[in-house]
Tab-separated table of C-alpha atoms and ligand atoms in Angstrom:
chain	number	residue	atom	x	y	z
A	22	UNK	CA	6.999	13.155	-7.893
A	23	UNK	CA	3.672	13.508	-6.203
A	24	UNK	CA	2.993	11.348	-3.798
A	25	UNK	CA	-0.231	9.552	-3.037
A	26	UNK	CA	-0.609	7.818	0.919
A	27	UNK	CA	-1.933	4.556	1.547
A	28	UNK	CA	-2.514	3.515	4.818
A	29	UNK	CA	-2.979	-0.482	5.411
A	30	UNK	CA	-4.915	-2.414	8.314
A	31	UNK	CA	-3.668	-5.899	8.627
A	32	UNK	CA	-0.552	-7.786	8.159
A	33	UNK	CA	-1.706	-11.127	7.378
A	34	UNK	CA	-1.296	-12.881	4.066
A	35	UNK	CA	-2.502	-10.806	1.785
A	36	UNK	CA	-1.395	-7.216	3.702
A	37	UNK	CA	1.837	-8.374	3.703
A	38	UNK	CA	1.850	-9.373	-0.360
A	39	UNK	CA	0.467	-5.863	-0.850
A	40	UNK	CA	3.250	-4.267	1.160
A	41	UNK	CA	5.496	-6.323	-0.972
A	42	UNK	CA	4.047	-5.751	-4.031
A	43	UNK	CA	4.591	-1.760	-3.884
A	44	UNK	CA	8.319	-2.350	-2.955
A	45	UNK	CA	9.084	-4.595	-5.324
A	46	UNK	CA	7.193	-3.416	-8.949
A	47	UNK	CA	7.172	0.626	-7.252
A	48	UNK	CA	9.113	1.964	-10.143
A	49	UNK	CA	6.870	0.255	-12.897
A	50	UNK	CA	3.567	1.578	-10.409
A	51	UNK	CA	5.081	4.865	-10.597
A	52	UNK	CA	5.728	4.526	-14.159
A	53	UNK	CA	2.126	4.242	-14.613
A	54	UNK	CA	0.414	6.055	-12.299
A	55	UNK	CA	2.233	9.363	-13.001
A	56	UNK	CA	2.907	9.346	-8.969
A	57	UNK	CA	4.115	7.446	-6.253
A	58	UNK	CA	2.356	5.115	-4.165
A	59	UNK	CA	3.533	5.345	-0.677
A	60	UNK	CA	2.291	2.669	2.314
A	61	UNK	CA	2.947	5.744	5.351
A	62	UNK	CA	1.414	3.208	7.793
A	63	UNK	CA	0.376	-0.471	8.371
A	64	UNK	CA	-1.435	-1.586	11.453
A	65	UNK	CA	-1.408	-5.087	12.948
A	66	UNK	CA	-2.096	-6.288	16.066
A	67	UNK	CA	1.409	-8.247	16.214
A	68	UNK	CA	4.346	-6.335	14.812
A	69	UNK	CA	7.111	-7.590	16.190
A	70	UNK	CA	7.002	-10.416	13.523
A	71	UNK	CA	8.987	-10.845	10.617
A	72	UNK	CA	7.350	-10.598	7.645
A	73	UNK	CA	9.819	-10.892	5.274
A	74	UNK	CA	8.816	-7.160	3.395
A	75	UNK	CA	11.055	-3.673	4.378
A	76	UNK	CA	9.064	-1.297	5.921
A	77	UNK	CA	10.264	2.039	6.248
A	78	UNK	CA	10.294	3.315	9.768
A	79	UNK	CA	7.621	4.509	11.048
A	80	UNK	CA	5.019	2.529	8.658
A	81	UNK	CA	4.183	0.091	11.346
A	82	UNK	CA	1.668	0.535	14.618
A	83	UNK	CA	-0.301	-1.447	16.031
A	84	UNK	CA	-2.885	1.799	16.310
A	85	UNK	CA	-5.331	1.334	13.788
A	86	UNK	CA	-6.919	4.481	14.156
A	87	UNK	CA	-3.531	6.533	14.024
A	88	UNK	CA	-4.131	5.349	10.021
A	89	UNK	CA	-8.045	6.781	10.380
A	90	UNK	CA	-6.659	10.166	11.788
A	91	UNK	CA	-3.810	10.748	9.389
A	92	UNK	CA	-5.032	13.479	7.007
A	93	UNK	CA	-2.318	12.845	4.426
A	94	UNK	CA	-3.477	9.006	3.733
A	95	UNK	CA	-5.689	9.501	0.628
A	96	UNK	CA	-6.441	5.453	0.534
A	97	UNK	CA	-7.082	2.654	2.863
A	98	UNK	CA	-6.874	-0.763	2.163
A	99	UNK	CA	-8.544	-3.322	4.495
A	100	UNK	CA	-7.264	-6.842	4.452
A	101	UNK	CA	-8.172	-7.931	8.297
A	102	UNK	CA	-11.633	-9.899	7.213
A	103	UNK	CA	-15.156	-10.574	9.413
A	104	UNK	CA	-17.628	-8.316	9.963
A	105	UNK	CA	-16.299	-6.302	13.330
A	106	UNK	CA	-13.148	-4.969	13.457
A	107	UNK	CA	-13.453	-4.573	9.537
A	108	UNK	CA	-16.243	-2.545	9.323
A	109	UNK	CA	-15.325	-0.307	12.133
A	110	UNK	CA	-12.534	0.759	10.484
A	111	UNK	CA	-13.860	1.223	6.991
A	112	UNK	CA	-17.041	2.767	8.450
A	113	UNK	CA	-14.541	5.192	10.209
A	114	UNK	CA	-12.289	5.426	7.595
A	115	UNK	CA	-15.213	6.426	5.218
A	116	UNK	CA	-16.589	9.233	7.753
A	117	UNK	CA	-12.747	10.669	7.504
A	118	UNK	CA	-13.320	11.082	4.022
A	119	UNK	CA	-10.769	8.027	2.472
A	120	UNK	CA	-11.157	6.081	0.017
A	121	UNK	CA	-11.357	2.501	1.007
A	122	UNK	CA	-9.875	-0.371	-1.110
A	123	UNK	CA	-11.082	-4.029	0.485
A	124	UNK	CA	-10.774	-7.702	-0.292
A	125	UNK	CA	-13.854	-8.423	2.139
A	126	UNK	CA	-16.100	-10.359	0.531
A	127	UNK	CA	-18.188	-11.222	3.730
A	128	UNK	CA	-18.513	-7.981	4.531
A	129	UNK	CA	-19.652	-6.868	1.351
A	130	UNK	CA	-21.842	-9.014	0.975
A	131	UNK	CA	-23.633	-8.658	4.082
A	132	UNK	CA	-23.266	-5.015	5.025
A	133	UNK	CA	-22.617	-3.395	1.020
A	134	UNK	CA	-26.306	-2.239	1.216
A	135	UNK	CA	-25.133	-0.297	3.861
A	136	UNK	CA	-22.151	1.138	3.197
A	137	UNK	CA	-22.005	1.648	-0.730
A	138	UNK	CA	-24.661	4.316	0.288
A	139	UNK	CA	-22.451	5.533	2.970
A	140	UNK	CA	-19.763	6.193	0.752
A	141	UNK	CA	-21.424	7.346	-2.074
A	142	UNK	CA	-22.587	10.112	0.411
A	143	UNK	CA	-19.145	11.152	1.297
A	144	UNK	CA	-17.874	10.998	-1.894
A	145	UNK	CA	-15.304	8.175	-1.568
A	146	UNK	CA	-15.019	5.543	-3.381
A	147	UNK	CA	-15.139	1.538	-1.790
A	148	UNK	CA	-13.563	-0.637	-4.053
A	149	UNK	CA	-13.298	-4.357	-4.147
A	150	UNK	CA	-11.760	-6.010	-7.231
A	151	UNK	CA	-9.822	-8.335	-4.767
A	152	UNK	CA	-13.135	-9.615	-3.067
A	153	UNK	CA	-13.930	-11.665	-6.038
A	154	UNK	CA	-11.556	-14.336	-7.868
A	155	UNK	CA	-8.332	-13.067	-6.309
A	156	UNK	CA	-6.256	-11.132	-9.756
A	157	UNK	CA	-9.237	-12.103	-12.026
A	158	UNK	CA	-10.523	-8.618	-12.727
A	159	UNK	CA	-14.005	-9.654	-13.196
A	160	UNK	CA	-15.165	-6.827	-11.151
A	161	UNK	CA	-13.958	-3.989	-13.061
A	162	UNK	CA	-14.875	-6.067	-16.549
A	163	UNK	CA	-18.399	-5.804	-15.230
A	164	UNK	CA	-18.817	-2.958	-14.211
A	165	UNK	CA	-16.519	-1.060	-16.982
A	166	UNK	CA	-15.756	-3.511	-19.846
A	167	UNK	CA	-19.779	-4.835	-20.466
A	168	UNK	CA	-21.176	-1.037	-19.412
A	169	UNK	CA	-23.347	-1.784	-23.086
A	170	UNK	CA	-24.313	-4.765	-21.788
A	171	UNK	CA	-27.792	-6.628	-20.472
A	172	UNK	CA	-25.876	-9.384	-18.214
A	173	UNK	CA	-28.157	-12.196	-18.262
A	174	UNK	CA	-25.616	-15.154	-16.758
A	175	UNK	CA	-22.299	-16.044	-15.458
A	176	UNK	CA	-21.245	-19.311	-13.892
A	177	UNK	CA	-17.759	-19.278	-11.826
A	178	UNK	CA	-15.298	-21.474	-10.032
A	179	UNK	CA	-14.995	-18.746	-7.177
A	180	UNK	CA	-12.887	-20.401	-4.747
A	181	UNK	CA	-9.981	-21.362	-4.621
A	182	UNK	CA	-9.600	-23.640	-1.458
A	183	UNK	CA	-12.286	-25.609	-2.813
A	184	UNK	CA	-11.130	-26.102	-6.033
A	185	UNK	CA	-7.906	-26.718	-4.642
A	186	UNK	CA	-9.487	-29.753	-2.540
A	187	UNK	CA	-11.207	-31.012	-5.429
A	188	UNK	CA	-8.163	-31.370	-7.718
A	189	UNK	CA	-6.040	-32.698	-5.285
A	190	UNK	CA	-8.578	-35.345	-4.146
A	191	UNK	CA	-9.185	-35.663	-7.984
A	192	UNK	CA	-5.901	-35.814	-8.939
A	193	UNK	CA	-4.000	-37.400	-6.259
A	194	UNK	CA	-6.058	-39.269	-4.600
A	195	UNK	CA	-5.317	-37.672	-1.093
A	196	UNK	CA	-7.660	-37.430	1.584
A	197	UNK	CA	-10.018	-34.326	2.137
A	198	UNK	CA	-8.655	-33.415	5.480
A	199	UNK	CA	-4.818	-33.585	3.968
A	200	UNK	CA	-5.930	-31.669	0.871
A	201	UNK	CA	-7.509	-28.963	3.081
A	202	UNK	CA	-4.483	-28.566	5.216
A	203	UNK	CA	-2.463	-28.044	2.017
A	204	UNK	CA	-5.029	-25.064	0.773
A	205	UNK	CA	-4.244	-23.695	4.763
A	206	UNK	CA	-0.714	-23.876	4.215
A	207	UNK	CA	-0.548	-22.291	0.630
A	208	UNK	CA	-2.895	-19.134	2.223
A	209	UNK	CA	-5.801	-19.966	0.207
A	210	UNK	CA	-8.208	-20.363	2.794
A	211	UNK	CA	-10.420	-18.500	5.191
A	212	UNK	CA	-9.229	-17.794	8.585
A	213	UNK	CA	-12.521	-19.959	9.212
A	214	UNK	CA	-12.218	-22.709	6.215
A	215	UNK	CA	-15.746	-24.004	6.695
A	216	UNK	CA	-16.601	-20.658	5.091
A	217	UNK	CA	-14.819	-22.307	2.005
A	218	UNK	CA	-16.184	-26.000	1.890
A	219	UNK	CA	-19.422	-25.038	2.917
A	220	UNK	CA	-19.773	-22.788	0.013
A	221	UNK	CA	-20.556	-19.774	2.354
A	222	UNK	CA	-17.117	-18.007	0.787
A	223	UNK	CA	-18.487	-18.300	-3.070
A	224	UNK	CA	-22.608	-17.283	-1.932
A	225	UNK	CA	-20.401	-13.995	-0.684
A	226	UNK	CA	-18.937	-13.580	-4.010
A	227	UNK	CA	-22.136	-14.683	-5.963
A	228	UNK	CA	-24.202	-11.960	-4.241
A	229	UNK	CA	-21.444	-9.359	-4.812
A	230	UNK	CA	-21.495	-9.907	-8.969
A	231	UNK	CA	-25.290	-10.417	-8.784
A	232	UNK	CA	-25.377	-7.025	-7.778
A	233	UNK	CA	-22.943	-5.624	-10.320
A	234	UNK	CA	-24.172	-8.117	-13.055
A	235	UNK	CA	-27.846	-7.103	-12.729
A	236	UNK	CA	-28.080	-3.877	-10.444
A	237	UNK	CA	-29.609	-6.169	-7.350
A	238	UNK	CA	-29.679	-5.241	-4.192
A	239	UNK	CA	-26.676	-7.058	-2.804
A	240	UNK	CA	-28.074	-9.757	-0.239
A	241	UNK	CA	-27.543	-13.315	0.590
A	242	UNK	CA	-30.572	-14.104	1.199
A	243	UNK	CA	-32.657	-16.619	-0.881
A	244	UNK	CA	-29.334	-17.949	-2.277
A	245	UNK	CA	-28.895	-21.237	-1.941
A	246	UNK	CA	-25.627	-22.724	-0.857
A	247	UNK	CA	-24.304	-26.282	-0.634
A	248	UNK	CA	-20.742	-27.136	-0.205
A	249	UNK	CA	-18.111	-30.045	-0.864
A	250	UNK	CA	-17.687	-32.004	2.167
A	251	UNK	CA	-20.600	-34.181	1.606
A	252	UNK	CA	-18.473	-35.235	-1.545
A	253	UNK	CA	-16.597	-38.699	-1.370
A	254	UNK	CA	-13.967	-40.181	-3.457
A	255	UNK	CA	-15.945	-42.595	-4.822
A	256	UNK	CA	-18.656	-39.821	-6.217
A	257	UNK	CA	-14.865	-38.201	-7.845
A	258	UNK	CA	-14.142	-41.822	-9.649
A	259	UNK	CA	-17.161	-42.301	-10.841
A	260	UNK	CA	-17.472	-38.853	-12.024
A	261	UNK	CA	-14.009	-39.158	-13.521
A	262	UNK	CA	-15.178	-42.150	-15.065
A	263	UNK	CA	-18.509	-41.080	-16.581
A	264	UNK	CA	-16.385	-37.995	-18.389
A	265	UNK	CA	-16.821	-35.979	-15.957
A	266	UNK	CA	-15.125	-33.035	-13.218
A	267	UNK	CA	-16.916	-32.312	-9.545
A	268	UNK	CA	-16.360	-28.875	-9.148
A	269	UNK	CA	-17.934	-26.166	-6.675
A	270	UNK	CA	-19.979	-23.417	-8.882
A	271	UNK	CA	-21.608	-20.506	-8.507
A	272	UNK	CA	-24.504	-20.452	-11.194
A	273	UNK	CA	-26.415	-17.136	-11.703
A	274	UNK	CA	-29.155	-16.261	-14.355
A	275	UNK	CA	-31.471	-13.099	-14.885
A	276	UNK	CA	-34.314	-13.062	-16.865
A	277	UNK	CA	-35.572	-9.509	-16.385
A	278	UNK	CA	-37.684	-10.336	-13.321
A	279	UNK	CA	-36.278	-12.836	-11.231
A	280	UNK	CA	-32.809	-14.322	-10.944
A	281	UNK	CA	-31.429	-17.878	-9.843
A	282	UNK	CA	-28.717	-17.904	-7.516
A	283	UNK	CA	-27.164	-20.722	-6.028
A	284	UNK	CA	-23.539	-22.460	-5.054
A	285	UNK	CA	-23.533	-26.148	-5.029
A	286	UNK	CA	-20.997	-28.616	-6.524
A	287	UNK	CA	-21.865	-29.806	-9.912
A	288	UNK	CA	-20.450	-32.711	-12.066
A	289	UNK	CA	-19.444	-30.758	-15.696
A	290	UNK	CA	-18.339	-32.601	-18.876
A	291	UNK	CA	-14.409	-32.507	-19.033
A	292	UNK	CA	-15.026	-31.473	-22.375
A	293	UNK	CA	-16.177	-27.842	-20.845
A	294	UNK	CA	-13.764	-25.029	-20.152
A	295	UNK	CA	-14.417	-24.817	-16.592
A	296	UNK	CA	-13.662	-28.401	-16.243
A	297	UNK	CA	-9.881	-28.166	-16.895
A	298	UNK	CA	-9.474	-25.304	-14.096
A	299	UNK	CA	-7.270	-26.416	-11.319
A	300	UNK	CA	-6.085	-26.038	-8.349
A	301	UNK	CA	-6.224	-22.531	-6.561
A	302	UNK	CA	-6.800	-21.242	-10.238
A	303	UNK	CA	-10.337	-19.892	-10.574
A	304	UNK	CA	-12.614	-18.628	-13.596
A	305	UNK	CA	-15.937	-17.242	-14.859
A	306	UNK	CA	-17.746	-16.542	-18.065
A	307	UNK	CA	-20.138	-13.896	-18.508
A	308	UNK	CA	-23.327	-13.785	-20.450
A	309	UNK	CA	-23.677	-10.527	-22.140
A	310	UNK	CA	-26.406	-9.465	-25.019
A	311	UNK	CA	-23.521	-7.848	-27.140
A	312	UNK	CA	-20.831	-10.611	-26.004
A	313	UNK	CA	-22.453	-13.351	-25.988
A	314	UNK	CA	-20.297	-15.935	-23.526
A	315	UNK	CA	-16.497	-14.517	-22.071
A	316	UNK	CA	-14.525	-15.802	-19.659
A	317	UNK	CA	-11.874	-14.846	-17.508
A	318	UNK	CA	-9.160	-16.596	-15.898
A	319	UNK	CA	-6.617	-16.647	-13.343
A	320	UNK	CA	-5.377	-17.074	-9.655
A	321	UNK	CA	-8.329	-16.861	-6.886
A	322	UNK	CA	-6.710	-16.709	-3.965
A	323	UNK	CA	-3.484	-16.529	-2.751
A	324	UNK	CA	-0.649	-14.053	-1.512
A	325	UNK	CA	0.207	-12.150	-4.691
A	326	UNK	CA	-2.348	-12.294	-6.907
A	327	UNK	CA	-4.741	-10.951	-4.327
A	328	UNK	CA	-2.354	-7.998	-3.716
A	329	UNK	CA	-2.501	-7.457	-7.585
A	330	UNK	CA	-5.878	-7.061	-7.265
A	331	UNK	CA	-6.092	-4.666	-4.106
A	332	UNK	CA	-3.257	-2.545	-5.938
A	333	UNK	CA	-5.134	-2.099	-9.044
A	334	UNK	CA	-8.037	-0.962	-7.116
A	335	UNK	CA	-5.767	1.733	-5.240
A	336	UNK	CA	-4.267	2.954	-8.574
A	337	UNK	CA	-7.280	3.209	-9.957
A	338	UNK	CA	-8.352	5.904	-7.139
A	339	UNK	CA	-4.738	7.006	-7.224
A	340	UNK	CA	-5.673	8.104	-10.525
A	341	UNK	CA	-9.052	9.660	-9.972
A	342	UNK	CA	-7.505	11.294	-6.984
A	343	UNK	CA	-4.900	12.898	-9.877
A	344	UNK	CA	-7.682	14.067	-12.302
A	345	UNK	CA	-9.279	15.895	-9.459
A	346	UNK	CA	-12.254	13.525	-8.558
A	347	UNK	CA	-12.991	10.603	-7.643
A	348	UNK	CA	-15.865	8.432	-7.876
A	349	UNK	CA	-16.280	8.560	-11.574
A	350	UNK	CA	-17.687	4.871	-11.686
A	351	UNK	CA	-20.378	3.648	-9.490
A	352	UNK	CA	-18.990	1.137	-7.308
A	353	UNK	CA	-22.176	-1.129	-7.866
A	354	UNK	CA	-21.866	-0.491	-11.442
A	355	UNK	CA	-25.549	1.392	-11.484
A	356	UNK	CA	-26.189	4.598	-10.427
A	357	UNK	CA	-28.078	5.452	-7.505
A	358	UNK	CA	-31.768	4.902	-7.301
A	359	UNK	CA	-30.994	2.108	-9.946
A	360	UNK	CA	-30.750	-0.678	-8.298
A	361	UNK	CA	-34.095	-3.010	-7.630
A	362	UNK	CA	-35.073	-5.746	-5.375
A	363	UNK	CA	-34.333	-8.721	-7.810
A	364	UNK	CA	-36.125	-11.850	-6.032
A	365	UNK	CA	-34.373	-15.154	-6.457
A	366	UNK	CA	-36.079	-18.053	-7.670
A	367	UNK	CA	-36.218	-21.194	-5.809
A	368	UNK	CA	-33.809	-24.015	-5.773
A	369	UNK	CA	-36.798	-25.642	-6.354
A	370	UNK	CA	-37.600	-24.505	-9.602
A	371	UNK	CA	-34.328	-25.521	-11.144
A	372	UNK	CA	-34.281	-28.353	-14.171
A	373	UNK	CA	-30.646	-30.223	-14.151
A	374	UNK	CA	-29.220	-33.529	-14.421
A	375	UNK	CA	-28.782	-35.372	-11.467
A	376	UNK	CA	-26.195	-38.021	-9.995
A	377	UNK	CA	-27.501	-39.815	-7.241
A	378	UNK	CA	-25.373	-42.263	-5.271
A	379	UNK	CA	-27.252	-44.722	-2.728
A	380	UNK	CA	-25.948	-47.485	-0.406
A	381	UNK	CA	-28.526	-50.115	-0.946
A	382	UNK	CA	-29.093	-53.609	0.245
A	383	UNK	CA	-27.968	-56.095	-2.620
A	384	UNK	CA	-31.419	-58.321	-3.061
A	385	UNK	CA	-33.806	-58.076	-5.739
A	386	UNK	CA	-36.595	-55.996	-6.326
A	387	UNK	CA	-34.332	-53.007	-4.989
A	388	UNK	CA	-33.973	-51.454	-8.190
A	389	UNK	CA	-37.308	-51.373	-9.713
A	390	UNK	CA	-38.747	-50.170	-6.524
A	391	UNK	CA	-36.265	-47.058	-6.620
A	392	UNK	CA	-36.697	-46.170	-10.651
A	393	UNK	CA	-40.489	-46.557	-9.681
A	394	UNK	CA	-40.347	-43.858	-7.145
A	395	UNK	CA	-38.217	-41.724	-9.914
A	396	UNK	CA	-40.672	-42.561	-12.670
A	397	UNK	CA	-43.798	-41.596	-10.529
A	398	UNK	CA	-42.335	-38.105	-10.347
A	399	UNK	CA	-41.287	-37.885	-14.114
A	400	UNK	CA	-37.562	-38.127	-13.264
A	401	UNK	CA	-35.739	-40.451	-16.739
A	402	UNK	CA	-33.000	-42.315	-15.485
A	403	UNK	CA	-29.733	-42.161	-17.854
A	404	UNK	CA	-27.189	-44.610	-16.360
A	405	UNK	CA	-27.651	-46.857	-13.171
A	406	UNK	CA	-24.489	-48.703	-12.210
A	407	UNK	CA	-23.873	-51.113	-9.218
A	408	UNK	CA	-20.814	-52.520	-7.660
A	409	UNK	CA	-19.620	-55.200	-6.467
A	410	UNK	CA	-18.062	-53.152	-2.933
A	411	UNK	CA	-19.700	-53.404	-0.302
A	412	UNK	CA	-19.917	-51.178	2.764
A	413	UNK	CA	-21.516	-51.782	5.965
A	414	UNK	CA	-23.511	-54.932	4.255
A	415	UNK	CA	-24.851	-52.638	1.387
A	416	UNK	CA	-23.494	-51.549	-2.115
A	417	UNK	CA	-23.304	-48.416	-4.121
A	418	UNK	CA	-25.693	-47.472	-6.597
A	419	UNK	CA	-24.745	-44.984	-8.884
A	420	UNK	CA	-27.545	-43.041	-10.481
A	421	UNK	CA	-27.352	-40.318	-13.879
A	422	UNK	CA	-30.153	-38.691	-14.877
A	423	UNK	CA	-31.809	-36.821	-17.545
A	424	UNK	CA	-33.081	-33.622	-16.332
A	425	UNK	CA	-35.828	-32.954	-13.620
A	426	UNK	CA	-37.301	-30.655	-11.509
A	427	UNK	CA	-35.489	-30.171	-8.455
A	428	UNK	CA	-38.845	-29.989	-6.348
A	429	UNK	CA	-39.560	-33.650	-7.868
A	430	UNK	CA	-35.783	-35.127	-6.979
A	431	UNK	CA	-36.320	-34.001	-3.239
A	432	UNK	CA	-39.745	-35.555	-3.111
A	433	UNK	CA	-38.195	-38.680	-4.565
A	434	UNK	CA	-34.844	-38.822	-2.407
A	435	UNK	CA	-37.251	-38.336	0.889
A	436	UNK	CA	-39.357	-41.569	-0.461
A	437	UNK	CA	-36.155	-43.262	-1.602
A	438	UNK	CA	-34.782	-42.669	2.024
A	439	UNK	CA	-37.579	-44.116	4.090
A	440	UNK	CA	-36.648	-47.323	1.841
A	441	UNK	CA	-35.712	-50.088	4.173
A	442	UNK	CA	-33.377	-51.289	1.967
A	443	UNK	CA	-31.291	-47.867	1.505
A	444	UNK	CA	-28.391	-47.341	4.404
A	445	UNK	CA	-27.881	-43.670	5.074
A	446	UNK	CA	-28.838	-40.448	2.974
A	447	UNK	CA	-28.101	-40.691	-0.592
A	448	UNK	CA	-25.389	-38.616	-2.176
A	449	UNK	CA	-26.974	-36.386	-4.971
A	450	UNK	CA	-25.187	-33.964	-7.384
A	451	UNK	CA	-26.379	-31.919	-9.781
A	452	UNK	CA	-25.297	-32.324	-13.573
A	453	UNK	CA	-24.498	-28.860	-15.206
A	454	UNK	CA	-24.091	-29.142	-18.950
A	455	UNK	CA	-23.623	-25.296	-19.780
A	456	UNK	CA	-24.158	-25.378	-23.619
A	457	UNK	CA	-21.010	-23.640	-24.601
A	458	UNK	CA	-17.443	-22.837	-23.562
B	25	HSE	N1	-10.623	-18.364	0.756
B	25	HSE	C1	-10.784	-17.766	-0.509
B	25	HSE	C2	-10.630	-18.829	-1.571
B	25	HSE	C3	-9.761	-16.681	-0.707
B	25	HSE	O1	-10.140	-19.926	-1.253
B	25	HSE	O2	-11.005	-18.603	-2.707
B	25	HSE	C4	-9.995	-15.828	-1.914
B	25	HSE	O3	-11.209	-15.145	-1.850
């Protein structure tokens, strides 16, 4: 059976899924492929480990660029993550003429602009399924599945370690910290988690399916990003309470001219589909003209299903490789010269609901004076609640509200602060009530 080389650099989590992945399910990849799938080398910079997967001798080095140098590895995959080592090797692995299969989100999204071009010159292909929503093949549904189709939204639970956090705290009623060391010790996270809860992890993955969604020139720039840590507890009851999930989205929309991008967390009904997806499990529907609203699924980070992903990328250039070419689909989903400089709208400009949580001074007066300063800039309050608790000689004020204009909440929440009667900076959330699903 012909034989087609892979060649893997790093060993952590995810490498080492992928290394067990094509030992354990070879036979049914073979099966489908029409060839076999061979790993002739995996580079780490620790090898001596055990990682609990049968390597063949000879497969591991600790020589990454023995892998660049081989001529008979047709595919690399790159599961090290950052922005150095990483892009060393796939730049170098690209100007050796490979085919490069990565779950690298960060790099993508900051250097893709670079090196889609790069490859596209060398004819190679750079493919990334696993960079987005771990097994969720949301990628390849883009770029192959709505090819008819004028994308003109999609809204996405894109990481796992966050939403992993969330339902935990949600759930159980466990502290952040705890819940974040359980998302460390299932794999989910970054080797840097604050690129999870600070939302920097989903921006990556927002900017990469802006770009396929819309043909925009991958950036991060001008998206905004927010994450969960400023969440508390009590902000999780009450949202519980109200009928209502906190979870961390990435919201996108294109209108033809401009697009809104931006990762914040959001209270959704619990009626809503993306309410009721836990744990590591992520998801996101698609807005198509022919579709109308889709939405896929599944696992967003963790051992396996990432490996899924970064295998079905290889086997999809394993097959290419087969017919005798192989960059049949443009790994932006446009062709080149087709993709524009999409601006992003302001934050600013967004109309949502808004929860707004304030530690205020319990003596009268303090209420009236706050839904002034909300009524002066046109903002309709929905629900105000107080409680009885007190903390640090104030009490929580729990705010809904219909929707505004986020320039007009800011302007508010900087008068409301100055307040001598509000304690600390006030907690606000914004309210997404997507229409369908
Ligand atoms: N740290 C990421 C997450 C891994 O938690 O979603 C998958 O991209």
């Amino acid at each position: 059976m012909k034989k087609i080389r892979l060649g893997l650099f790093g060993l952590g989590n995810i490498g080492t899924g992928v290394a067990r992945l094509l030992n354990t399910n070879k036979e049914i990849i073979s099966a489908r492929l029409g060839a076999e799938l061979e790993l002739k080398r995996a580079s780490d910079l620790d090898i001596t480990r055990d990682f609990g997967v049968k390597f063949a001798p000879g497969v591991l080095t600790t020589d990454s660029d023995s892998i660049v140098n081989d001529p008979e590895i047709d595919i690399v995959i790159e599961l090290i993550g950052g922005t150095g080592v990483a892009k060393a090797l796939i730049e170098k692995s690209i100007a050796a003429g490979k085919h490069v299969v990565t779950a690298n989100k960060a790099l993508l999204a900051k250097h893709g602009k670079e090196l889609f071009p790069t490859a596209l010159q060398k004819g190679v292909c750079l493919s990334f399924e696993a960079s987005v929503g771990g097994c969720i093949p949301i990628v390849k549904t883009i770029r192959e599945s709505l090819v008819a189709n004028r994308i003109s939204a999609f809204t996405g639970i894109l990481n796992g370690t966050c939403n992993y956090i969330l339902t935990r705290i949600t759930e159980e009623g466990i502290p952040f910290d705890e819940a974040l060391a359980g998302a460390q010790a299932e794999g989910y996270a970054e080797a840097d988690p604050a690129l999870d809860v600070e939302g920097h992890d989903t921006a990556h993955k927002l900017a990469i399916l802006s770009s396929l969604a819309y043909g925009m020139e991958m950036s991060l720039d001008d998206i905004y990003v927010e994450g969960i840590s400023g969440i508390s507890p009590v902000d999780i009851e009450f949202a519980q309470n109200a009928g209502y999930t906190i979870k961390l989205l990435a919201i996108s929309k294109y209108d033809g001219q401009s697009a809104e991008a931006r990762v914040h967390p959001a209270m959704i009904p619990k009626a809503n589909m993306l309410s009721n997806v836990s744990g590591s499990l992520n998801a996101v529907s698609v807005t198509g003209d022919a579709v109308g609203e889709m939405m896929l699924y599944g696992y967003g980070a963790g051992m396996m299903p990432t490996a899924s992903a970064v295998l079905a990328d290889a086997v999809d250039i394993a097959r290419d490789i087969l017919a005798g070419g192989a960059t049949r689909i443009p790994g932006l989903s446009f062709m080149d010269g087709h993709m524009n400089n999409i601006p992003i709208r302001p934050i600013d400009e967004i109309t949502t609901g808004y929860y707004l949580r304030l530690a205020v001074m319990d003596r009268p007066g303090v209420l009236s004076k706050i839904s002034g300063i909300l009524g002066d800039r046109n903002i309709s309050l929905k629900s105000v609640v107080q409680t009885e608790r007190k903390l640090n000689g104030a009490v929580p004020l729990f705010m809904l509200t219909h929707p505004a204009r986020e320039s007009m909440m800011k302007k508010a929440i900087e008068q409301i602060s100055a307040l001598d009667m509000i304690s600390g900076r006030p907690v606000l959330i914004r309210i997404e009530e997507p229409e369908s699903l």
